[in-house]
Amino acid sequence: MRDGRLSLMSVAGWVVLAGLLIAAFLAALGGLNQTIYGSSSFVERYLTAIADDDIATASTTPGVALDTEELAALGLPADVSTAMFRSDVIESGPEDIRILRDDANPDGSHSVTASYRLDTAIVETTFDVRPLEPLYGLLSRWEFAVSPIAVVDVTAAHHPLFTVGSLTLDTRARKTGDELAAFTQVTPYLAIAPAVYEFGYQSTLLEAVPVALPVPPSARTAVTVDSMPTPTFVERVQSKVDDYLEQCTTQPVLQPAGCPFGIEIDDRVVSEPVWTMVTNPVVTLVPGETAFQMPPTEGVAHISVEVQSLFDGEFSTLEIDEPFLLSLSASIRPDGSIAIQLE
């Protein structure tokens, strides 16, 4: 009898121990699902990935990618550019990240409110997340119910290229036909958010003042990269204008062919006319509809020529300053050279 009681006590002990172990396991599992595998941690990890410039992790977080139907609902093509999904593109990500609230909804989803600093602003955003099939049937998994991906409509004014972070993009990349020739291009890009991006452009001939753009989650924002001629661009056009006018002065005629100046006189010309430039038009360039324009700008040419009066036969030297106007358009060819069209 005593051995039987001892055996029952031993079994009971093991049952109690097993129960305690199971309870401890379930408690630990519950703790993990509330912390590491909880909805708050899911959101915090996403924001931290952006802060760490780990764009690969952020962009592959469940619920971030947009499917064809979601893109269509946003009015975007299925092949909309994801070129900005790269490291070294964002200027800065969210900082001082804190989870303020995690509210459970009746349908099992959670509304997680996070606070963070974006550029100089303190922002609060509520992310809706919903559960996925548990990992190994035990550990909670989540996805965004609404993707935090943002859309940035980039207007590349007067030049199709722009830079964002360390990346240079061409707004014509997915365009065809007449769209390729547009002087100003508008193209949508998907962007990881929240983050701050800096847009601009810099080359020998063109430059755009950098623009810092804070991009909130699930938003559609716009930015204009306004590329304007650099002093080098203006100097090169000025040099071409000066050379062109100098060539005009080499024509020993009253009206040089293809030139903006010339003169008609009633007397008989008895020597070859000699043209010289008094004042060359000073080149200024402003954006037009299809190219940069130099508005009508005044210059002054001088002619010296021997003439004989048809009235009394007297010989004299005619010296006249002849004002003229010159306008042109200038554009950059694909090879980087400048094309000028006189108007």
PDB file of C-alpha atoms in Angstrom, residues 46 76 147 241 273:
ATOM      1  CA  TYR A  46       9.359  48.957 -39.708  1.00  0.00           C
ATOM      2  CA  LEU A  76      -0.908  54.356 -61.095  1.00  0.00           C
ATOM      3  CA  SER A 147       0.317  50.138 -47.033  1.00  0.00           C
ATOM      4  CA  VAL A 241      26.430  84.389 -80.247  1.00  0.00           C
ATOM      5  CA  PRO A 273      31.341  98.025 -96.419  1.00  0.00           C
TER       6      PRO A 273
END
